[in-house]
JSON list of C-alpha atoms in Angstrom, two decimals:
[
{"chain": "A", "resi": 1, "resn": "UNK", "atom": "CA", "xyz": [0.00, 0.00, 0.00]},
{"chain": "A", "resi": 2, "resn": "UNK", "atom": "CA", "xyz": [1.26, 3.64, -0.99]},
{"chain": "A", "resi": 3, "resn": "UNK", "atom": "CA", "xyz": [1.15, 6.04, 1.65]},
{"chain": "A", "resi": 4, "resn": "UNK", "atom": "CA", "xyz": [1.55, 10.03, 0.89]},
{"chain": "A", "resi": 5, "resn": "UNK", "atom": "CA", "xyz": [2.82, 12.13, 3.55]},
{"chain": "A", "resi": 6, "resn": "UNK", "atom": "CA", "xyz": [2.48, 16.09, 2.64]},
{"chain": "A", "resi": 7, "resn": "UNK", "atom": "CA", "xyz": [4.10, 18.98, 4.27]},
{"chain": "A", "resi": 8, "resn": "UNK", "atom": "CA", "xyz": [5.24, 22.15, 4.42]},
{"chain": "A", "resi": 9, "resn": "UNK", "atom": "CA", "xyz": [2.03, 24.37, 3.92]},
{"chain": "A", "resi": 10, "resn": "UNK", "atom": "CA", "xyz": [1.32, 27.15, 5.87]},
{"chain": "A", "resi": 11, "resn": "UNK", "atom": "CA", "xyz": [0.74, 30.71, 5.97]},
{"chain": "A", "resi": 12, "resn": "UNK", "atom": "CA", "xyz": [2.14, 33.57, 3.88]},
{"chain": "A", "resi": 13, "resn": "UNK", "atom": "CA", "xyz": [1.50, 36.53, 2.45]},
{"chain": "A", "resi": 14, "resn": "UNK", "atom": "CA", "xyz": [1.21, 37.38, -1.29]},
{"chain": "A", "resi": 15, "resn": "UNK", "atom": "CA", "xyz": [3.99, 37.33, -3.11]},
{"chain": "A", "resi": 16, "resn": "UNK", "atom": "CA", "xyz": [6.15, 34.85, -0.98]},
{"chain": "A", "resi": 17, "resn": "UNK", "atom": "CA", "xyz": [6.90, 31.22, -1.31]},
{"chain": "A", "resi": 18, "resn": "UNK", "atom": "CA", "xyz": [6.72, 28.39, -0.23]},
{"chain": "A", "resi": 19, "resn": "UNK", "atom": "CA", "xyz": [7.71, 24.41, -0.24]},
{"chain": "A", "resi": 20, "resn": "UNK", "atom": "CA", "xyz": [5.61, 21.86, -0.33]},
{"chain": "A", "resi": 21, "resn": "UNK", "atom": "CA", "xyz": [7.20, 18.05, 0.30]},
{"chain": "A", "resi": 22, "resn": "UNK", "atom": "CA", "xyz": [5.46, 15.02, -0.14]},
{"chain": "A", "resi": 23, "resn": "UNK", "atom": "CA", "xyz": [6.66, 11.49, 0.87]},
{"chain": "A", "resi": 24, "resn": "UNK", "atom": "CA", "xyz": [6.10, 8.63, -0.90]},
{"chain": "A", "resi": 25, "resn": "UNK", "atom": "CA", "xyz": [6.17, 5.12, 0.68]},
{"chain": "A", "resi": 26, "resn": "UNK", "atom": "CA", "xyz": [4.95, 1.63, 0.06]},
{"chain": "A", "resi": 27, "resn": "UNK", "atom": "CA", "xyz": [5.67, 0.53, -3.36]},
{"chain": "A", "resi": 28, "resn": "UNK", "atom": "CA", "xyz": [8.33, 1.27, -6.39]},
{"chain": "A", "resi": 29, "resn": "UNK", "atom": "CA", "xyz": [8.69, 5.06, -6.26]},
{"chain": "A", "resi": 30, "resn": "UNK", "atom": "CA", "xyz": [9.98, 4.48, -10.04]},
{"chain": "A", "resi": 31, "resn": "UNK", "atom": "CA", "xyz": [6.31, 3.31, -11.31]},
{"chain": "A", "resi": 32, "resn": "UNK", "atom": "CA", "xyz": [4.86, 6.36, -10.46]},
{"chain": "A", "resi": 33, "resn": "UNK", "atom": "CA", "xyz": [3.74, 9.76, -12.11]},
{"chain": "A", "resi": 34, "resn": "UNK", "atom": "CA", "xyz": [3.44, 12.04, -9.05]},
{"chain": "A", "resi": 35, "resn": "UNK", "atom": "CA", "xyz": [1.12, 15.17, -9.47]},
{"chain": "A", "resi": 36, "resn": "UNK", "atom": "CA", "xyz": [-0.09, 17.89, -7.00]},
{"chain": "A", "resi": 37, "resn": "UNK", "atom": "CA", "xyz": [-3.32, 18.78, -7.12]},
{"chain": "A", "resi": 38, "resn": "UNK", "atom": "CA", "xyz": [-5.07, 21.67, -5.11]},
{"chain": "A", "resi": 39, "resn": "UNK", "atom": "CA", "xyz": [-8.60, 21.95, -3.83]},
{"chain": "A", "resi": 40, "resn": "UNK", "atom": "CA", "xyz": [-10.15, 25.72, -2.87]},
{"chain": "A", "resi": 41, "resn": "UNK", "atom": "CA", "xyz": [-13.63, 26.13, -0.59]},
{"chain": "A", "resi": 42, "resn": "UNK", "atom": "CA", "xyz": [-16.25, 25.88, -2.41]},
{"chain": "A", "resi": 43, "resn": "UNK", "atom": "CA", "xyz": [-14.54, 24.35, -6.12]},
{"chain": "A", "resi": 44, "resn": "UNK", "atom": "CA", "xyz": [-13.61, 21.03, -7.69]},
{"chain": "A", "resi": 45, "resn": "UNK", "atom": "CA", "xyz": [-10.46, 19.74, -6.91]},
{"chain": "A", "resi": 46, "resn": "UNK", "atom": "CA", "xyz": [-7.62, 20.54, -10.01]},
{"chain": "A", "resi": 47, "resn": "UNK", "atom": "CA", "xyz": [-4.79, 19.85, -11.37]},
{"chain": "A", "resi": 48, "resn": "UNK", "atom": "CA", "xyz": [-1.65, 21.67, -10.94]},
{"chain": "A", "resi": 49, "resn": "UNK", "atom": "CA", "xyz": [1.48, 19.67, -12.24]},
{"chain": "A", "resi": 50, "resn": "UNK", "atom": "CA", "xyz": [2.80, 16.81, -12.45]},
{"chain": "A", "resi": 51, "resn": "UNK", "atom": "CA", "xyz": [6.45, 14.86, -12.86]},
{"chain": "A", "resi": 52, "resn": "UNK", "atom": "CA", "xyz": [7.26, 11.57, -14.86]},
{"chain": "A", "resi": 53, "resn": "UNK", "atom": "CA", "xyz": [10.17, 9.39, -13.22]},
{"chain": "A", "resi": 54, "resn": "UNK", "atom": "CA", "xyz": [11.98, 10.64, -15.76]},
{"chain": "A", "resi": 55, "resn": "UNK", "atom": "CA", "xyz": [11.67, 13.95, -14.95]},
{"chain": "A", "resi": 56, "resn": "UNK", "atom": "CA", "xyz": [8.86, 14.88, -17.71]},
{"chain": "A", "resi": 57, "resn": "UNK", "atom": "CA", "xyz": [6.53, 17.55, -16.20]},
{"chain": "A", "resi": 58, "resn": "UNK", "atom": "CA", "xyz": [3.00, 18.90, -17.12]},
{"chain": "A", "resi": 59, "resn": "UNK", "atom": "CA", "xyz": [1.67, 22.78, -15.79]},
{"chain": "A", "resi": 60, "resn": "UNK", "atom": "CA", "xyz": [-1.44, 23.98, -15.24]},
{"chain": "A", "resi": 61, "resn": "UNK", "atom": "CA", "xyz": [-1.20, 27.64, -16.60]},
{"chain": "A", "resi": 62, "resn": "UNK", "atom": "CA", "xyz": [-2.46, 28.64, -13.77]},
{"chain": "A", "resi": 63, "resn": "UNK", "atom": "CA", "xyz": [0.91, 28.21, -11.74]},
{"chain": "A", "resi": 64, "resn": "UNK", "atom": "CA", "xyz": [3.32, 27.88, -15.18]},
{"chain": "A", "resi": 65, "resn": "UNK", "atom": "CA", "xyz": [6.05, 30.03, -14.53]},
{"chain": "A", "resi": 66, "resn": "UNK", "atom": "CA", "xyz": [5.61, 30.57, -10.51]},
{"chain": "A", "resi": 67, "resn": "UNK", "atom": "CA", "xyz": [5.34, 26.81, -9.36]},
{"chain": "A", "resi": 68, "resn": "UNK", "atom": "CA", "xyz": [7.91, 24.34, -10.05]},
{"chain": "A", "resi": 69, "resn": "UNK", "atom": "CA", "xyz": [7.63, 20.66, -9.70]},
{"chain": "A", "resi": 70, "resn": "UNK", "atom": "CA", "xyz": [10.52, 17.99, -8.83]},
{"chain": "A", "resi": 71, "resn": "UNK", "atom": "CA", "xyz": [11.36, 14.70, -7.71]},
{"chain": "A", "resi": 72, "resn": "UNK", "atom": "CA", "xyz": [14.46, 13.10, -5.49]},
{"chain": "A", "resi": 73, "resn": "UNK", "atom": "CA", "xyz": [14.25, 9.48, -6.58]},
{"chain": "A", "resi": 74, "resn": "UNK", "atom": "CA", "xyz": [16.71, 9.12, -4.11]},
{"chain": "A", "resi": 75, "resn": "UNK", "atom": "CA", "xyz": [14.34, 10.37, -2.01]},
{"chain": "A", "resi": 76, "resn": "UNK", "atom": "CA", "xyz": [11.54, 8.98, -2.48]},
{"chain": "A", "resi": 77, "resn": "UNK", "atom": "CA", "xyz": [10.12, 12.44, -2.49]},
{"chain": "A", "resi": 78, "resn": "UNK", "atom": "CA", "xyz": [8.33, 15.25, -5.02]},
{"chain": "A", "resi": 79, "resn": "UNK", "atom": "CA", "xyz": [8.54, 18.77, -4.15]},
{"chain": "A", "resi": 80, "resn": "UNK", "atom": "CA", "xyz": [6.41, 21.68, -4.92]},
{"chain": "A", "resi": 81, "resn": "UNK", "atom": "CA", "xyz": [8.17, 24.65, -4.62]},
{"chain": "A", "resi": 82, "resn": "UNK", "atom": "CA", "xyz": [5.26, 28.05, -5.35]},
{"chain": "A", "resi": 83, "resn": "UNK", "atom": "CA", "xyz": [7.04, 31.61, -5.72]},
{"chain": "A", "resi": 84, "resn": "UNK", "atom": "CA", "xyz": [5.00, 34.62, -6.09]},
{"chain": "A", "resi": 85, "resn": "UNK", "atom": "CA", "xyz": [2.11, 33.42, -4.23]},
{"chain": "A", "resi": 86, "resn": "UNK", "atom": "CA", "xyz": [-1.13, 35.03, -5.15]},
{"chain": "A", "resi": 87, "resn": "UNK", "atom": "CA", "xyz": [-4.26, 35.10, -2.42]},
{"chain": "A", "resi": 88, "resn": "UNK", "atom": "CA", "xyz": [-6.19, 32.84, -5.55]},
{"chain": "A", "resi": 89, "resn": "UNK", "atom": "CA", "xyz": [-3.55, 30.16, -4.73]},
{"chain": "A", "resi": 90, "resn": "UNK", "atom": "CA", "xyz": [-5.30, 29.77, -1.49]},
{"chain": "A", "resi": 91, "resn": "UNK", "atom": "CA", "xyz": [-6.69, 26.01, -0.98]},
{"chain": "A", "resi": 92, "resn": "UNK", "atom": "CA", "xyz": [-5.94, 22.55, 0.47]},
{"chain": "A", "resi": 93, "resn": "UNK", "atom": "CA", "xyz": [-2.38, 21.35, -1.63]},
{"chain": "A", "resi": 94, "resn": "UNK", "atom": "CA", "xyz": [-2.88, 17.46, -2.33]},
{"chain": "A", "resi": 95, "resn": "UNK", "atom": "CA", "xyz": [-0.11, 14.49, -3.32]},
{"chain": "A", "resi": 96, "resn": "UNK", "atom": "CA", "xyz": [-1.24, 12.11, -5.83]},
{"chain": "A", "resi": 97, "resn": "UNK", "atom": "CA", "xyz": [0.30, 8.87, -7.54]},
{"chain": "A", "resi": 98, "resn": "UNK", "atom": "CA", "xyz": [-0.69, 7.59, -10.36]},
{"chain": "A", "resi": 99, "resn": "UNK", "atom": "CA", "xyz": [0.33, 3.94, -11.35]},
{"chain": "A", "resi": 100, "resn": "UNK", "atom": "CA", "xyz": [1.77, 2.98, -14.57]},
{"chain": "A", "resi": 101, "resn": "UNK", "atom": "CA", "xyz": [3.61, 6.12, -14.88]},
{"chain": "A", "resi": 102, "resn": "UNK", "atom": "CA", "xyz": [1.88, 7.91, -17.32]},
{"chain": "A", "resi": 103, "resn": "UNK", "atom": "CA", "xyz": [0.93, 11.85, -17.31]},
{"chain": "A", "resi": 104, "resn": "UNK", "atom": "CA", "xyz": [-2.10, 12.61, -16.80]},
{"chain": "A", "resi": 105, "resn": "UNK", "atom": "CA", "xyz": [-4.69, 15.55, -15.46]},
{"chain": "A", "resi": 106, "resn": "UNK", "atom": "CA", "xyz": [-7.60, 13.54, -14.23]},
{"chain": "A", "resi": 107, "resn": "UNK", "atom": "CA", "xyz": [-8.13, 13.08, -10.72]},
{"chain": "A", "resi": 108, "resn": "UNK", "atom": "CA", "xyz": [-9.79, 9.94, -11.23]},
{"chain": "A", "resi": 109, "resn": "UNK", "atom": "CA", "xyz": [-6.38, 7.95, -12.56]},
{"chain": "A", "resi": 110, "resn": "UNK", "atom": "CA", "xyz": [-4.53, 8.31, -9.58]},
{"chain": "A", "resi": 111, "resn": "UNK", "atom": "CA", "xyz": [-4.61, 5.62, -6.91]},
{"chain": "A", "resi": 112, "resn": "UNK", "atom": "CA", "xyz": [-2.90, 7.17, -4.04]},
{"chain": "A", "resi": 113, "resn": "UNK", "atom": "CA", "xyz": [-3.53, 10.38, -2.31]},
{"chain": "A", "resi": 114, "resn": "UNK", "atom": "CA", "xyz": [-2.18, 12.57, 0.37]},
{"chain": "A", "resi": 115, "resn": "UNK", "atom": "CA", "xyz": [-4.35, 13.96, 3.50]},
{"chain": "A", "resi": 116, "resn": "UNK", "atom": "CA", "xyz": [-3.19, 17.45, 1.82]},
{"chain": "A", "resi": 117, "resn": "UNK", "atom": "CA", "xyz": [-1.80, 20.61, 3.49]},
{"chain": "A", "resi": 118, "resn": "UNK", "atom": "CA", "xyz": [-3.33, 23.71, 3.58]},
{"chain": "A", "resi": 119, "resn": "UNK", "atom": "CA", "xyz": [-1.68, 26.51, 1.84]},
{"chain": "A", "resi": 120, "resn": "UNK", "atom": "CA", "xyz": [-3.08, 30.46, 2.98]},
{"chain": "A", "resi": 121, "resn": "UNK", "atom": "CA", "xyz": [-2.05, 33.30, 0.88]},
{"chain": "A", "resi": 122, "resn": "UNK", "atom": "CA", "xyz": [-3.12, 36.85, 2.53]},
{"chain": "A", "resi": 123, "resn": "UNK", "atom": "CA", "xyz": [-3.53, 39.60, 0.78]}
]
């Protein structure tokens, strides 16, 4: 059984950063496409990016150019780091794997989640 472990959300204000972390444990770390998805009060949860084992990512232009995904395979870990926060970036920050390895937006193709971390941006 996978088990995500997120952290590193928090407060800040906008225009800072921050670093999300998430764990990964369980299985091969290598048969995985990791994305981070993000879920705001009151709207469906969405995609945000997402990183092959081979290091192939996907944006959401939403965060293209201010978030930037990567993986420690190493590690066993993906990070999310977010720079110029804005107070729209505001929501619950969730881990996701996806089996198989293959990129993809839909929430529905990934088998693993995280219990997600919140992320406040203040105006």
């Amino acid at each position: 059984q996978v088990q995500l472990v997120e952290s590193g959300g928090g407060l800040v204000q906008a225009g800072g950063s921050l670093r999300l972390s998430c764990a990964f444990s369980g299985r091969i770390f290598s048969r995985y496409f990791m994305g981070w998805f993000r879920q705001a009060p009151g709207k469906e949860r969405e995609f945000i990016t997402g990183i092959s084992w081979s290091g192939g990512i996907d944006y959401a232009d939403s965060v293209k150019g201010r978030f930037t995904i990567s993986r420690d395979n190493a590690k066993n870990t993906v990070y999310l780091q977010m720079n110029s926060l804005k107070p729209e970036d505001t929501a619950v920050y969730y881990c996701a794997a996806n089996e198989g390895g293959g990129s993809t937006r839909r929430s529905y193709l990934y088998d693993y989640w995280g219990q997600g971390t919140q992320v406040t941006v203040s105006s």
